[in-house]
């Protein structure tokens, strides 16, 4: 019996914000890549992120291994965007120094 050899589409999609996500989940590619680079198996990644399907995880890892430089560059860009977003959010927040002490002081005075 001859098996049909057909290429499955890569289970990666880019959302409106430019983040590459796996399958129809909200799990970003860089999350799986990071776990893989930390030594997690595809099965362990599936356990951590139950919305992911095991074949999609293997496909994402395969894509990463075939395009390592491009994916690593993308992951660095995503990290830089995340740091910039955190910086902007923190800049809009009130000064948090001494917040715990002020809250405990109010509690003690109540």
mmCIF file of N, CA and C in Angstrom:
data_model
loop_
_atom_site.group_PDB
_atom_site.id
_atom_site.type_symbol
_atom_site.label_atom_id
_atom_site.label_comp_id
_atom_site.label_asym_id
_atom_site.label_seq_id
_atom_site.Cartn_x
_atom_site.Cartn_y
_atom_site.Cartn_z
ATOM 1 N N UNK A 1 0.847 -1.188 0.000
ATOM 2 C CA UNK A 1 0.000 0.000 0.000
ATOM 3 C C UNK A 1 0.890 1.247 0.000
ATOM 4 N N UNK A 2 0.554 2.150 -0.845
ATOM 5 C CA UNK A 2 1.325 3.393 -0.962
ATOM 6 C C UNK A 2 0.645 4.487 -0.141
ATOM 7 N N UNK A 3 1.391 5.114 0.746
ATOM 8 C CA UNK A 3 0.842 6.225 1.534
ATOM 9 C C UNK A 3 0.906 7.502 0.709
ATOM 10 N N UNK A 4 -0.145 8.307 0.793
ATOM 11 C CA UNK A 4 -0.091 9.585 0.070
ATOM 12 C C UNK A 4 0.879 10.534 0.779
ATOM 13 N N UNK A 5 1.804 11.056 0.046
ATOM 14 C CA UNK A 5 2.755 12.001 0.617
ATOM 15 C C UNK A 5 2.313 13.412 0.268
ATOM 16 N N UNK A 6 1.696 14.024 1.246
ATOM 17 C CA UNK A 6 1.213 15.389 1.070
ATOM 18 C C UNK A 6 1.773 16.247 2.187
ATOM 19 N N UNK A 7 2.162 17.420 1.837
ATOM 20 C CA UNK A 7 2.665 18.348 2.850
ATOM 21 C C UNK A 7 1.489 18.986 3.581
ATOM 22 N N UNK A 8 1.544 18.932 4.899
ATOM 23 C CA UNK A 8 0.544 19.631 5.707
ATOM 24 C C UNK A 8 0.958 21.087 5.818
ATOM 25 N N UNK A 9 -0.010 21.985 5.872
ATOM 26 C CA UNK A 9 0.355 23.394 6.053
ATOM 27 C C UNK A 9 0.992 23.605 7.428
ATOM 28 N N UNK A 10 1.889 24.561 7.492
ATOM 29 C CA UNK A 10 2.530 24.894 8.762
ATOM 30 C C UNK A 10 1.474 25.510 9.678
ATOM 31 N N UNK A 11 1.350 25.032 10.920
ATOM 32 C CA UNK A 11 0.308 25.530 11.824
ATOM 33 C C UNK A 11 0.681 26.833 12.517
ATOM 34 N N UNK A 12 1.193 27.775 11.746
ATOM 35 C CA UNK A 12 1.568 29.073 12.302
ATOM 36 C C UNK A 12 0.749 30.146 11.608
ATOM 37 N N UNK A 13 0.336 31.133 12.388
ATOM 38 C CA UNK A 13 -0.402 32.260 11.818
ATOM 39 C C UNK A 13 0.066 33.530 12.509
ATOM 40 N N UNK A 14 -0.008 34.616 11.784
ATOM 41 C CA UNK A 14 0.369 35.907 12.345
ATOM 42 C C UNK A 14 -0.903 36.667 12.690
ATOM 43 N N UNK A 15 -1.023 37.099 13.945
ATOM 44 C CA UNK A 15 -2.223 37.838 14.349
ATOM 45 C C UNK A 15 -2.097 39.305 13.927
ATOM 46 N N UNK A 16 -3.142 40.073 14.201
ATOM 47 C CA UNK A 16 -3.170 41.490 13.800
ATOM 48 C C UNK A 16 -2.030 42.304 14.380
ATOM 49 N N UNK A 17 -1.559 41.905 15.548
ATOM 50 C CA UNK A 17 -0.479 42.633 16.206
ATOM 51 C C UNK A 17 0.915 42.221 15.741
ATOM 52 N N UNK A 18 0.980 41.240 14.843
ATOM 53 C CA UNK A 18 2.261 40.785 14.327
ATOM 54 C C UNK A 18 2.886 39.635 15.090
ATOM 55 N N UNK A 19 2.149 39.072 16.053
ATOM 56 C CA UNK A 19 2.657 37.942 16.822
ATOM 57 C C UNK A 19 2.333 36.653 16.082
ATOM 58 N N UNK A 20 3.324 35.781 15.968
ATOM 59 C CA UNK A 20 3.112 34.478 15.341
ATOM 60 C C UNK A 20 2.567 33.539 16.399
ATOM 61 N N UNK A 21 1.417 32.962 16.120
ATOM 62 C CA UNK A 21 0.743 32.053 17.055
ATOM 63 C C UNK A 21 0.662 30.663 16.445
ATOM 64 N N UNK A 22 0.528 29.674 17.317
ATOM 65 C CA UNK A 22 0.491 28.287 16.874
ATOM 66 C C UNK A 22 -0.950 27.821 16.750
ATOM 67 N N UNK A 23 -1.276 27.276 15.572
ATOM 68 C CA UNK A 23 -2.624 26.786 15.311
ATOM 69 C C UNK A 23 -3.647 27.877 15.545
ATOM 70 N N UNK A 24 -4.768 27.493 16.111
ATOM 71 C CA UNK A 24 -5.821 28.463 16.410
ATOM 72 C C UNK A 24 -5.765 28.908 17.867
ATOM 73 N N UNK A 25 -4.621 28.693 18.501
ATOM 74 C CA UNK A 25 -4.465 29.084 19.911
ATOM 75 C C UNK A 25 -3.876 30.483 20.006
ATOM 76 N N UNK A 26 -3.783 30.965 21.237
ATOM 77 C CA UNK A 26 -3.143 32.257 21.483
ATOM 78 C C UNK A 26 -1.685 32.063 21.911
ATOM 79 N N UNK A 27 -1.200 30.831 21.882
ATOM 80 C CA UNK A 27 0.173 30.545 22.310
ATOM 81 C C UNK A 27 1.141 31.022 21.228
ATOM 82 N N UNK A 28 2.055 31.932 21.591
ATOM 83 C CA UNK A 28 3.006 32.438 20.593
ATOM 84 C C UNK A 28 4.127 31.438 20.311
ATOM 85 N N UNK A 29 4.639 31.513 19.109
ATOM 86 C CA UNK A 29 5.731 30.639 18.688
ATOM 87 C C UNK A 29 6.907 30.714 19.647
ATOM 88 N N UNK A 30 7.249 31.923 20.087
ATOM 89 C CA UNK A 30 8.435 32.063 20.933
ATOM 90 C C UNK A 30 8.285 31.354 22.275
ATOM 91 N N UNK A 31 7.064 31.146 22.737
ATOM 92 C CA UNK A 31 6.840 30.407 23.982
ATOM 93 C C UNK A 31 7.259 28.955 23.815
ATOM 94 N N UNK A 32 6.865 28.354 22.704
ATOM 95 C CA UNK A 32 7.230 26.961 22.432
ATOM 96 C C UNK A 32 8.733 26.851 22.183
ATOM 97 N N UNK A 33 9.281 27.787 21.438
ATOM 98 C CA UNK A 33 10.724 27.778 21.153
ATOM 99 C C UNK A 33 11.511 27.889 22.453
ATOM 100 N N UNK A 34 11.091 28.787 23.335
ATOM 101 C CA UNK A 34 11.791 28.958 24.612
ATOM 102 C C UNK A 34 11.744 27.657 25.422
ATOM 103 N N UNK A 35 10.573 27.053 25.522
ATOM 104 C CA UNK A 35 10.450 25.798 26.271
ATOM 105 C C UNK A 35 11.322 24.707 25.650
ATOM 106 N N UNK A 36 11.317 24.618 24.335
ATOM 107 C CA UNK A 36 12.136 23.633 23.630
ATOM 108 C C UNK A 36 13.621 23.865 23.909
ATOM 109 N N UNK A 37 14.046 25.109 23.848
ATOM 110 C CA UNK A 37 15.456 25.431 24.098
ATOM 111 C C UNK A 37 15.858 25.200 25.547
ATOM 112 N N UNK A 38 14.875 25.202 26.451
ATOM 113 C CA UNK A 38 15.139 24.898 27.859
ATOM 114 C C UNK A 38 15.159 23.393 28.112
ATOM 115 N N UNK A 39 14.916 22.592 27.061
ATOM 116 C CA UNK A 39 14.999 21.138 27.196
ATOM 117 C C UNK A 39 13.679 20.415 27.274
ATOM 118 N N UNK A 40 12.565 21.136 27.171
ATOM 119 C CA UNK A 40 11.251 20.485 27.243
ATOM 120 C C UNK A 40 10.998 19.684 25.966
ATOM 121 N N UNK A 41 10.390 18.530 26.127
ATOM 122 C CA UNK A 41 9.979 17.731 24.970
ATOM 123 C C UNK A 41 8.650 18.275 24.450
ATOM 124 N N UNK A 42 8.278 17.843 23.265
ATOM 125 C CA UNK A 42 6.988 18.262 22.706
ATOM 126 C C UNK A 42 5.855 17.839 23.631
ATOM 127 N N UNK A 43 5.966 16.668 24.220
ATOM 128 C CA UNK A 43 4.926 16.186 25.131
ATOM 129 C C UNK A 43 4.835 17.048 26.383
ATOM 130 N N UNK A 44 5.987 17.473 26.901
ATOM 131 C CA UNK A 44 5.990 18.359 28.071
ATOM 132 C C UNK A 44 5.379 19.713 27.720
ATOM 133 N N UNK A 45 5.665 20.199 26.543
ATOM 134 C CA UNK A 45 5.089 21.476 26.103
ATOM 135 C C UNK A 45 3.575 21.331 25.975
ATOM 136 N N UNK A 46 3.117 20.209 25.440
ATOM 137 C CA UNK A 46 1.674 19.958 25.325
ATOM 138 C C UNK A 46 1.020 19.925 26.700
ATOM 139 N N UNK A 47 1.719 19.380 27.675
ATOM 140 C CA UNK A 47 1.191 19.331 29.036
ATOM 141 C C UNK A 47 1.088 20.732 29.624
ATOM 142 N N UNK A 48 2.107 21.557 29.381
ATOM 143 C CA UNK A 48 2.107 22.930 29.907
ATOM 144 C C UNK A 48 1.045 23.801 29.237
ATOM 145 N N UNK A 49 0.851 23.595 27.952
ATOM 146 C CA UNK A 49 -0.067 24.432 27.164
ATOM 147 C C UNK A 49 -1.110 23.522 26.538
ATOM 148 N N UNK A 50 -2.127 23.229 27.313
ATOM 149 C CA UNK A 50 -3.110 22.217 26.921
ATOM 150 C C UNK A 50 -3.922 22.589 25.682
ATOM 151 N N UNK A 51 -3.910 23.838 25.274
ATOM 152 C CA UNK A 51 -4.650 24.215 24.067
ATOM 153 C C UNK A 51 -3.910 23.818 22.797
ATOM 154 N N UNK A 52 -2.622 23.507 22.929
ATOM 155 C CA UNK A 52 -1.829 23.120 21.763
ATOM 156 C C UNK A 52 -2.026 21.649 21.437
ATOM 157 N N UNK A 53 -2.029 21.347 20.155
ATOM 158 C CA UNK A 53 -2.095 19.963 19.712
ATOM 159 C C UNK A 53 -0.680 19.468 19.465
ATOM 160 N N UNK A 54 -0.409 18.233 19.869
ATOM 161 C CA UNK A 54 0.935 17.680 19.771
ATOM 162 C C UNK A 54 1.514 17.757 18.352
ATOM 163 N N UNK A 55 0.756 17.410 17.308
ATOM 164 C CA UNK A 55 1.338 17.545 15.963
ATOM 165 C C UNK A 55 1.722 18.984 15.623
ATOM 166 N N UNK A 56 0.958 19.961 16.122
ATOM 167 C CA UNK A 56 1.289 21.371 15.875
ATOM 168 C C UNK A 56 2.574 21.763 16.594
ATOM 169 N N UNK A 57 2.794 21.208 17.770
ATOM 170 C CA UNK A 57 4.021 21.492 18.511
ATOM 171 C C UNK A 57 5.221 20.939 17.748
ATOM 172 N N UNK A 58 5.105 19.693 17.306
ATOM 173 C CA UNK A 58 6.193 19.108 16.519
ATOM 174 C C UNK A 58 6.445 19.916 15.247
ATOM 175 N N UNK A 59 5.383 20.364 14.593
ATOM 176 C CA UNK A 59 5.542 21.156 13.370
ATOM 177 C C UNK A 59 6.223 22.493 13.675
ATOM 178 N N UNK A 60 5.852 23.119 14.794
ATOM 179 C CA UNK A 60 6.476 24.396 15.175
ATOM 180 C C UNK A 60 7.953 24.199 15.486
ATOM 181 N N UNK A 61 8.281 23.114 16.177
ATOM 182 C CA UNK A 61 9.683 22.827 16.487
ATOM 183 C C UNK A 61 10.461 22.544 15.203
ATOM 184 N N UNK A 62 9.857 21.786 14.305
ATOM 185 C CA UNK A 62 10.504 21.507 13.017
ATOM 186 C C UNK A 62 10.748 22.802 12.256
ATOM 187 N N UNK A 63 9.746 23.675 12.231
ATOM 188 C CA UNK A 63 9.901 24.968 11.563
ATOM 189 C C UNK A 63 11.057 25.738 12.201
ATOM 190 N N UNK A 64 11.104 25.738 13.515
ATOM 191 C CA UNK A 64 12.174 26.435 14.221
ATOM 192 C C UNK A 64 13.542 25.873 13.843
ATOM 193 N N UNK A 65 13.660 24.550 13.838
ATOM 194 C CA UNK A 65 14.949 23.932 13.524
ATOM 195 C C UNK A 65 15.391 24.213 12.090
ATOM 196 N N UNK A 66 14.441 24.362 11.201
ATOM 197 C CA UNK A 66 14.771 24.659 9.799
ATOM 198 C C UNK A 66 15.031 26.153 9.569
ATOM 199 N N UNK A 67 14.532 26.998 10.459
ATOM 200 C CA UNK A 67 14.642 28.455 10.289
ATOM 201 C C UNK A 67 15.126 29.111 11.581
ATOM 202 N N UNK A 68 16.081 28.486 12.208
ATOM 203 C CA UNK A 68 16.515 28.897 13.549
ATOM 204 C C UNK A 68 16.929 30.369 13.626
ATOM 205 N N UNK A 69 17.739 30.830 12.707
ATOM 206 C CA UNK A 69 18.223 32.208 12.762
ATOM 207 C C UNK A 69 17.072 33.205 12.660
ATOM 208 N N UNK A 70 16.182 32.983 11.699
ATOM 209 C CA UNK A 70 15.051 33.898 11.512
ATOM 210 C C UNK A 70 14.131 33.888 12.728
ATOM 211 N N UNK A 71 13.864 32.700 13.279
ATOM 212 C CA UNK A 71 12.970 32.611 14.450
ATOM 213 C C UNK A 71 13.632 33.233 15.673
ATOM 214 N N UNK A 72 14.929 33.008 15.844
ATOM 215 C CA UNK A 72 15.628 33.637 16.974
ATOM 216 C C UNK A 72 15.601 35.161 16.857
ATOM 217 N N UNK A 73 15.795 35.671 15.645
ATOM 218 C CA UNK A 73 15.714 37.123 15.422
ATOM 219 C C UNK A 73 14.311 37.632 15.761
ATOM 220 N N UNK A 74 13.294 36.911 15.295
ATOM 221 C CA UNK A 74 11.898 37.270 15.582
ATOM 222 C C UNK A 74 11.655 37.273 17.095
ATOM 223 N N UNK A 75 12.129 36.244 17.788
ATOM 224 C CA UNK A 75 11.919 36.156 19.243
ATOM 225 C C UNK A 75 12.585 37.329 19.962
ATOM 226 N N UNK A 76 13.769 37.722 19.515
ATOM 227 C CA UNK A 76 14.436 38.892 20.119
ATOM 228 C C UNK A 76 13.630 40.165 19.879
ATOM 229 N N UNK A 77 13.072 40.314 18.692
ATOM 230 C CA UNK A 77 12.235 41.481 18.389
ATOM 231 C C UNK A 77 10.993 41.489 19.278
ATOM 232 N N UNK A 78 10.383 40.330 19.465
ATOM 233 C CA UNK A 78 9.194 40.241 20.317
ATOM 234 C C UNK A 78 9.532 40.617 21.759
ATOM 235 N N UNK A 79 10.682 40.166 22.240
ATOM 236 C CA UNK A 79 11.106 40.497 23.605
ATOM 237 C C UNK A 79 11.344 41.994 23.736
ATOM 238 N N UNK A 80 11.948 42.594 22.726
ATOM 239 C CA UNK A 80 12.184 44.043 22.758
ATOM 240 C C UNK A 80 10.857 44.797 22.769
ATOM 241 N N UNK A 81 9.884 44.351 21.984
ATOM 242 C CA UNK A 81 8.553 44.982 21.982
ATOM 243 C C UNK A 81 7.899 44.853 23.349
ATOM 244 N N UNK A 82 8.019 43.677 23.953
ATOM 245 C CA UNK A 82 7.411 43.450 25.268
ATOM 246 C C UNK A 82 8.050 44.355 26.320
ATOM 247 N N UNK A 83 9.368 44.493 26.274
ATOM 248 C CA UNK A 83 10.057 45.370 27.233
ATOM 249 C C UNK A 83 9.617 46.820 27.055
ATOM 250 N N UNK A 84 9.478 47.252 25.805
ATOM 251 C CA UNK A 84 9.041 48.624 25.536
ATOM 252 C C UNK A 84 7.612 48.838 26.037
ATOM 253 N N UNK A 85 6.747 47.865 25.831
ATOM 254 C CA UNK A 85 5.360 47.969 26.310
ATOM 255 C C UNK A 85 5.325 48.061 27.829
ATOM 256 N N UNK A 86 6.119 47.208 28.493
ATOM 257 C CA UNK A 86 6.181 47.258 29.963
ATOM 258 C C UNK A 86 6.684 48.622 30.437
ATOM 259 N N UNK A 87 7.704 49.140 29.759
ATOM 260 C CA UNK A 87 8.258 50.447 30.142
ATOM 261 C C UNK A 87 7.196 51.530 30.023
ATOM 262 N N UNK A 88 6.424 51.514 28.939
ATOM 263 C CA UNK A 88 5.375 52.519 28.744
ATOM 264 C C UNK A 88 4.283 52.389 29.797
ATOM 265 N N UNK A 89 3.893 51.165 30.083
ATOM 266 C CA UNK A 89 2.841 50.940 31.094
ATOM 267 C C UNK A 89 3.326 51.408 32.465
ATOM 268 N N UNK A 90 4.549 51.038 32.812
ATOM 269 C CA UNK A 90 5.093 51.440 34.113
ATOM 270 C C UNK A 90 5.256 52.948 34.212
ATOM 271 N N UNK A 91 5.563 53.607 33.103
ATOM 272 C CA UNK A 91 5.719 55.058 33.113
ATOM 273 C C UNK A 91 4.388 55.751 33.388
ATOM 274 N N UNK A 92 3.293 55.125 33.009
ATOM 275 C CA UNK A 92 1.969 55.716 33.243
ATOM 276 C C UNK A 92 1.427 55.431 34.633
ATOM 277 N N UNK A 93 2.065 54.506 35.348
ATOM 278 C CA UNK A 93 1.601 54.125 36.676
ATOM 279 C C UNK A 93 2.128 55.106 37.716
ATOM 280 N N UNK A 94 1.387 55.279 38.791
ATOM 281 C CA UNK A 94 1.897 56.139 39.866
ATOM 282 C C UNK A 94 3.133 55.499 40.504
ATOM 283 N N UNK A 95 3.884 56.332 41.173
ATOM 284 C CA UNK A 95 5.096 55.863 41.839
ATOM 285 C C UNK A 95 4.735 54.775 42.843
ATOM 286 N N UNK A 96 5.336 53.615 42.700
ATOM 287 C CA UNK A 96 5.009 52.483 43.568
ATOM 288 C C UNK A 96 5.956 52.343 44.757
ATOM 289 N N UNK A 97 6.997 53.159 44.796
ATOM 290 C CA UNK A 97 7.907 53.078 45.936
ATOM 291 C C UNK A 97 7.162 53.441 47.206
ATOM 292 N N UNK A 98 7.293 52.601 48.164
ATOM 293 C CA UNK A 98 6.652 52.860 49.443
ATOM 294 C C UNK A 98 5.173 52.497 49.465
ATOM 295 N N UNK A 99 4.664 51.941 48.386
ATOM 296 C CA UNK A 99 3.244 51.589 48.315
ATOM 297 C C UNK A 99 2.870 50.608 49.417
ATOM 298 N N UNK A 100 3.663 49.586 49.602
ATOM 299 C CA UNK A 100 3.359 48.574 50.621
ATOM 300 C C UNK A 100 3.303 49.217 52.003
ATOM 301 N N UNK A 101 4.274 50.058 52.276
ATOM 302 C CA UNK A 101 4.313 50.710 53.588
ATOM 303 C C UNK A 101 3.091 51.609 53.787
ATOM 304 N N UNK A 102 2.702 52.355 52.745
ATOM 305 C CA UNK A 102 1.529 53.235 52.854
ATOM 306 C C UNK A 102 0.265 52.413 53.093
ATOM 307 N N UNK A 103 0.133 51.282 52.404
ATOM 308 C CA UNK A 103 -1.044 50.431 52.589
ATOM 309 C C UNK A 103 -1.072 49.822 53.993
ATOM 310 N N UNK A 104 0.079 49.372 54.465
ATOM 311 C CA UNK A 104 0.125 48.816 55.817
ATOM 312 C C UNK A 104 -0.163 49.874 56.859
ATOM 313 N N UNK A 105 0.301 51.087 56.623
ATOM 314 C CA UNK A 105 0.049 52.206 57.527
ATOM 315 C C UNK A 105 -1.448 52.495 57.592
ATOM 316 N N UNK A 106 -2.087 52.531 56.447
ATOM 317 C CA UNK A 106 -3.552 52.760 56.418
ATOM 318 C C UNK A 106 -4.286 51.652 57.147
ATOM 319 N N UNK A 107 -3.839 50.427 56.934
ATOM 320 C CA UNK A 107 -4.478 49.281 57.570
ATOM 321 C C UNK A 107 -4.362 49.374 59.090
ATOM 322 N N UNK A 108 -3.187 49.751 59.559
ATOM 323 C CA UNK A 108 -2.944 49.847 60.991
ATOM 324 C C UNK A 108 -3.789 50.971 61.600
ATOM 325 N N UNK A 109 -3.996 52.044 60.817
ATOM 326 C CA UNK A 109 -4.777 53.183 61.321
ATOM 327 C C UNK A 109 -6.275 52.929 61.287
ATOM 328 N N UNK A 110 -6.717 51.935 60.579
ATOM 329 C CA UNK A 110 -8.158 51.669 60.443
ATOM 330 C C UNK A 110 -8.755 51.019 61.643
#
